[in-house]
Amino acid sequence: MAEANAEITSNEYINHHLTNWTFGNHPTEGWIVAETKQQASEMGFNAIHLDSMLWSIGLGVLFCAIFYMVAKKATSGVPGKMQAFIEMIVEFVDSNVRDTYHGTSKVIAPLALTIFVWIFLMNFMDLLPVDYLPVIAQKIGGLLGHNPHHVYMKVVPSTDPNVTLGMSFSVFALIIFYSIKEKGFGGFIGELTLHPFSAKNPIAKILLIPVNFILEFVTLIAKPISLGLRLFGNMYAGELIFVLIALMPFWIQWVLSVPWAIFHILVITLQAFVFMMLTIVYLSLASQTEH
């Protein structure tokens, strides 16, 4: 695509690859599909990234379908290659949950499995050639009467902060839920207001409540923000490097993209693992009732 569209500049090429397929309410044109990055930004929060929704939901459905079919055909005898592979993933996640989570909830293991596999699949889209699916989308858009240069398609959902922060704030909601469930509402409020500083004198204790609340609230809200931005930042940087490599001459692309893709396999797996493990750790801390 970089060579086929020599009339566009490198900056335009990069911006095109990093712009989402956006549908939203434009201040002057109403509900439209954005044709430019400027139109998409002018929509603000009254917009949805169609490509992020398409690929994230599609990969989630794919994940559920594969696991369902394997579970339905599972045998207690000699397992097939796919069953053995799925069992290896399940055992890997289950062992990490047993070692890290110290509560009694039966939801944590399935949640951890879903997070790990789903994020891995979304990250794995980063290994596809950067121009392959966007060019197909442009050709389909051209057949439907759209200007190909106005057709956008980001195929890596985890490079969209809306997706990563959406997942992290879902985890945040579970943290609040388990904190209140295990400690009670009073215990949860006490955890936010009576730690880390405490005093035996009632007046001093009251005076320390605002300080404790500020410190604990910042710590609490930092969990989902750091969880989502960490995944977004690493995947966005990896995608940007692939786009920059695609701007180079064809023979250099293979020299650089293959080693980077091999290294990136470790990155996408590690990012899925880190998101899963931090989720387990945060929920384990939320379930502790020692204080």
PDB file of N, CA and C in Angstrom, residues 23-70:
ATOM      1  N   PHE A  23     -18.085   6.132  13.396  1.00  0.00           N
ATOM      2  CA  PHE A  23     -19.470   6.558  13.150  1.00  0.00           C
ATOM      3  C   PHE A  23     -19.916   7.384  14.348  1.00  0.00           C
ATOM      4  N   GLY A  24     -20.492   8.562  14.081  1.00  0.00           N
ATOM      5  CA  GLY A  24     -20.905   9.388  15.206  1.00  0.00           C
ATOM      6  C   GLY A  24     -21.711  10.591  14.778  1.00  0.00           C
ATOM      7  N   ASN A  25     -22.013  11.404  15.768  1.00  0.00           N
ATOM      8  CA  ASN A  25     -22.826  12.601  15.563  1.00  0.00           C
ATOM      9  C   ASN A  25     -21.919  13.803  15.363  1.00  0.00           C
ATOM     10  N   HIS A  26     -21.799  14.246  14.112  1.00  0.00           N
ATOM     11  CA  HIS A  26     -20.967  15.405  13.793  1.00  0.00           C
ATOM     12  C   HIS A  26     -21.742  16.689  14.115  1.00  0.00           C
ATOM     13  N   PRO A  27     -21.063  17.692  14.674  1.00  0.00           N
ATOM     14  CA  PRO A  27     -21.763  18.924  15.073  1.00  0.00           C
ATOM     15  C   PRO A  27     -22.557  19.590  13.966  1.00  0.00           C
ATOM     16  N   THR A  28     -22.099  19.491  12.721  1.00  0.00           N
ATOM     17  CA  THR A  28     -22.780  20.182  11.619  1.00  0.00           C
ATOM     18  C   THR A  28     -23.444  19.240  10.615  1.00  0.00           C
ATOM     19  N   GLU A  29     -22.969  17.994  10.523  1.00  0.00           N
ATOM     20  CA  GLU A  29     -23.475  17.088   9.494  1.00  0.00           C
ATOM     21  C   GLU A  29     -24.338  15.956  10.031  1.00  0.00           C
ATOM     22  N   GLY A  30     -24.548  15.927  11.337  1.00  0.00           N
ATOM     23  CA  GLY A  30     -25.395  14.888  11.911  1.00  0.00           C
ATOM     24  C   GLY A  30     -24.675  13.558  12.035  1.00  0.00           C
ATOM     25  N   TRP A  31     -25.457  12.475  12.036  1.00  0.00           N
ATOM     26  CA  TRP A  31     -24.899  11.128  12.214  1.00  0.00           C
ATOM     27  C   TRP A  31     -24.331  10.623  10.895  1.00  0.00           C
ATOM     28  N   ILE A  32     -23.024  10.505  10.843  1.00  0.00           N
ATOM     29  CA  ILE A  32     -22.342  10.107   9.614  1.00  0.00           C
ATOM     30  C   ILE A  32     -21.159   9.202   9.959  1.00  0.00           C
ATOM     31  N   VAL A  33     -20.631   8.547   8.920  1.00  0.00           N
ATOM     32  CA  VAL A  33     -19.346   7.857   9.029  1.00  0.00           C
ATOM     33  C   VAL A  33     -18.265   8.856   8.657  1.00  0.00           C
ATOM     34  N   ALA A  34     -17.318   9.075   9.545  1.00  0.00           N
ATOM     35  CA  ALA A  34     -16.291  10.089   9.318  1.00  0.00           C
ATOM     36  C   ALA A  34     -15.457   9.749   8.089  1.00  0.00           C
ATOM     37  N   GLU A  35     -15.234  10.756   7.244  1.00  0.00           N
ATOM     38  CA  GLU A  35     -14.419  10.582   6.046  1.00  0.00           C
ATOM     39  C   GLU A  35     -12.991  11.069   6.241  1.00  0.00           C
ATOM     40  N   THR A  36     -12.753  11.818   7.302  1.00  0.00           N
ATOM     41  CA  THR A  36     -11.411  12.305   7.598  1.00  0.00           C
ATOM     42  C   THR A  36     -11.153  12.186   9.094  1.00  0.00           C
ATOM     43  N   LYS A  37      -9.876  12.254   9.450  1.00  0.00           N
ATOM     44  CA  LYS A  37      -9.509  12.209  10.869  1.00  0.00           C
ATOM     45  C   LYS A  37     -10.078  13.411  11.600  1.00  0.00           C
ATOM     46  N   GLN A  38     -10.148  14.557  10.930  1.00  0.00           N
ATOM     47  CA  GLN A  38     -10.678  15.760  11.562  1.00  0.00           C
ATOM     48  C   GLN A  38     -12.157  15.591  11.882  1.00  0.00           C
ATOM     49  N   GLN A  39     -12.916  15.016  10.951  1.00  0.00           N
ATOM     50  CA  GLN A  39     -14.328  14.773  11.216  1.00  0.00           C
ATOM     51  C   GLN A  39     -14.508  13.850  12.416  1.00  0.00           C
ATOM     52  N   ALA A  40     -13.680  12.821  12.501  1.00  0.00           N
ATOM     53  CA  ALA A  40     -13.780  11.882  13.620  1.00  0.00           C
ATOM     54  C   ALA A  40     -13.496  12.576  14.947  1.00  0.00           C
ATOM     55  N   SER A  41     -12.472  13.437  14.975  1.00  0.00           N
ATOM     56  CA  SER A  41     -12.134  14.134  16.215  1.00  0.00           C
ATOM     57  C   SER A  41     -13.216  15.134  16.598  1.00  0.00           C
ATOM     58  N   GLU A  42     -13.892  15.740  15.613  1.00  0.00           N
ATOM     59  CA  GLU A  42     -14.945  16.713  15.895  1.00  0.00           C
ATOM     60  C   GLU A  42     -16.185  16.063  16.496  1.00  0.00           C
ATOM     61  N   MET A  43     -16.346  14.762  16.306  1.00  0.00           N
ATOM     62  CA  MET A  43     -17.486  14.052  16.897  1.00  0.00           C
ATOM     63  C   MET A  43     -17.355  13.905  18.409  1.00  0.00           C
ATOM     64  N   GLY A  44     -16.107  13.939  18.904  1.00  0.00           N
ATOM     65  CA  GLY A  44     -15.899  13.826  20.350  1.00  0.00           C
ATOM     66  C   GLY A  44     -16.389  12.501  20.901  1.00  0.00           C
ATOM     67  N   PHE A  45     -17.140  12.582  22.009  1.00  0.00           N
ATOM     68  CA  PHE A  45     -17.634  11.373  22.659  1.00  0.00           C
ATOM     69  C   PHE A  45     -18.906  10.828  22.004  1.00  0.00           C
ATOM     70  N   ASN A  46     -19.463  11.573  21.063  1.00  0.00           N
ATOM     71  CA  ASN A  46     -20.673  11.106  20.374  1.00  0.00           C
ATOM     72  C   ASN A  46     -20.308  10.253  19.166  1.00  0.00           C
ATOM     73  N   ALA A  47     -19.415   9.306  19.365  1.00  0.00           N
ATOM     74  CA  ALA A  47     -18.922   8.486  18.262  1.00  0.00           C
ATOM     75  C   ALA A  47     -18.576   7.096  18.761  1.00  0.00           C
ATOM     76  N   ILE A  48     -18.530   6.179  17.823  1.00  0.00           N
ATOM     77  CA  ILE A  48     -18.133   4.809  18.127  1.00  0.00           C
ATOM     78  C   ILE A  48     -17.169   4.332  17.054  1.00  0.00           C
ATOM     79  N   HIS A  49     -16.128   3.616  17.480  1.00  0.00           N
ATOM     80  CA  HIS A  49     -15.158   3.082  16.531  1.00  0.00           C
ATOM     81  C   HIS A  49     -15.666   1.727  16.030  1.00  0.00           C
ATOM     82  N   LEU A  50     -16.164   1.726  14.820  1.00  0.00           N
ATOM     83  CA  LEU A  50     -16.791   0.524  14.269  1.00  0.00           C
ATOM     84  C   LEU A  50     -15.799  -0.610  14.096  1.00  0.00           C
ATOM     85  N   ASP A  51     -14.569  -0.291  13.689  1.00  0.00           N
ATOM     86  CA  ASP A  51     -13.591  -1.352  13.473  1.00  0.00           C
ATOM     87  C   ASP A  51     -13.182  -2.007  14.790  1.00  0.00           C
ATOM     88  N   SER A  52     -13.025  -1.210  15.829  1.00  0.00           N
ATOM     89  CA  SER A  52     -12.679  -1.780  17.143  1.00  0.00           C
ATOM     90  C   SER A  52     -13.778  -2.698  17.638  1.00  0.00           C
ATOM     91  N   MET A  53     -15.030  -2.285  17.473  1.00  0.00           N
ATOM     92  CA  MET A  53     -16.163  -3.109  17.897  1.00  0.00           C
ATOM     93  C   MET A  53     -16.250  -4.381  17.051  1.00  0.00           C
ATOM     94  N   LEU A  54     -16.061  -4.223  15.740  1.00  0.00           N
ATOM     95  CA  LEU A  54     -16.148  -5.371  14.828  1.00  0.00           C
ATOM     96  C   LEU A  54     -15.127  -6.443  15.184  1.00  0.00           C
ATOM     97  N   TRP A  55     -13.856  -6.046  15.310  1.00  0.00           N
ATOM     98  CA  TRP A  55     -12.807  -7.035  15.533  1.00  0.00           C
ATOM     99  C   TRP A  55     -12.794  -7.563  16.958  1.00  0.00           C
ATOM    100  N   SER A  56     -13.060  -6.727  17.946  1.00  0.00           N
ATOM    101  CA  SER A  56     -13.053  -7.209  19.324  1.00  0.00           C
ATOM    102  C   SER A  56     -14.203  -8.175  19.581  1.00  0.00           C
ATOM    103  N   ILE A  57     -15.405  -7.816  19.128  1.00  0.00           N
ATOM    104  CA  ILE A  57     -16.558  -8.709  19.319  1.00  0.00           C
ATOM    105  C   ILE A  57     -16.387  -9.960  18.462  1.00  0.00           C
ATOM    106  N   GLY A  58     -15.923  -9.788  17.225  1.00  0.00           N
ATOM    107  CA  GLY A  58     -15.725 -10.945  16.353  1.00  0.00           C
ATOM    108  C   GLY A  58     -14.722 -11.931  16.918  1.00  0.00           C
ATOM    109  N   LEU A  59     -13.618 -11.434  17.458  1.00  0.00           N
ATOM    110  CA  LEU A  59     -12.608 -12.319  18.051  1.00  0.00           C
ATOM    111  C   LEU A  59     -13.124 -12.947  19.338  1.00  0.00           C
ATOM    112  N   GLY A  60     -13.958 -12.225  20.080  1.00  0.00           N
ATOM    113  CA  GLY A  60     -14.572 -12.813  21.266  1.00  0.00           C
ATOM    114  C   GLY A  60     -15.498 -13.961  20.908  1.00  0.00           C
ATOM    115  N   VAL A  61     -16.288 -13.772  19.855  1.00  0.00           N
ATOM    116  CA  VAL A  61     -17.176 -14.841  19.386  1.00  0.00           C
ATOM    117  C   VAL A  61     -16.361 -16.032  18.882  1.00  0.00           C
ATOM    118  N   LEU A  62     -15.269 -15.745  18.162  1.00  0.00           N
ATOM    119  CA  LEU A  62     -14.398 -16.810  17.675  1.00  0.00           C
ATOM    120  C   LEU A  62     -13.821 -17.611  18.829  1.00  0.00           C
ATOM    121  N   PHE A  63     -13.345 -16.914  19.855  1.00  0.00           N
ATOM    122  CA  PHE A  63     -12.793 -17.569  21.046  1.00  0.00           C
ATOM    123  C   PHE A  63     -13.831 -18.491  21.700  1.00  0.00           C
ATOM    124  N   CYS A  64     -15.040 -17.975  21.901  1.00  0.00           N
ATOM    125  CA  CYS A  64     -16.098 -18.784  22.531  1.00  0.00           C
ATOM    126  C   CYS A  64     -16.471 -19.979  21.663  1.00  0.00           C
ATOM    127  N   ALA A  65     -16.533 -19.771  20.343  1.00  0.00           N
ATOM    128  CA  ALA A  65     -16.915 -20.853  19.433  1.00  0.00           C
ATOM    129  C   ALA A  65     -15.879 -21.973  19.441  1.00  0.00           C
ATOM    130  N   ILE A  66     -14.594 -21.611  19.406  1.00  0.00           N
ATOM    131  CA  ILE A  66     -13.538 -22.625  19.402  1.00  0.00           C
ATOM    132  C   ILE A  66     -13.550 -23.432  20.693  1.00  0.00           C
ATOM    133  N   PHE A  67     -13.639 -22.746  21.819  1.00  0.00           N
ATOM    134  CA  PHE A  67     -13.636 -23.440  23.109  1.00  0.00           C
ATOM    135  C   PHE A  67     -14.896 -24.290  23.279  1.00  0.00           C
ATOM    136  N   TYR A  68     -16.018 -23.805  22.761  1.00  0.00           N
ATOM    137  CA  TYR A  68     -17.258 -24.582  22.857  1.00  0.00           C
ATOM    138  C   TYR A  68     -17.169 -25.864  22.037  1.00  0.00           C
ATOM    139  N   MET A  69     -16.661 -25.743  20.810  1.00  0.00           N
ATOM    140  CA  MET A  69     -16.559 -26.930  19.952  1.00  0.00           C
ATOM    141  C   MET A  69     -15.582 -27.952  20.527  1.00  0.00           C
ATOM    142  N   VAL A  70     -14.476 -27.470  21.077  1.00  0.00           N
ATOM    143  CA  VAL A  70     -13.495 -28.387  21.673  1.00  0.00           C
ATOM    144  C   VAL A  70     -14.078 -29.056  22.901  1.00  0.00           C
TER     145      VAL A  70
END
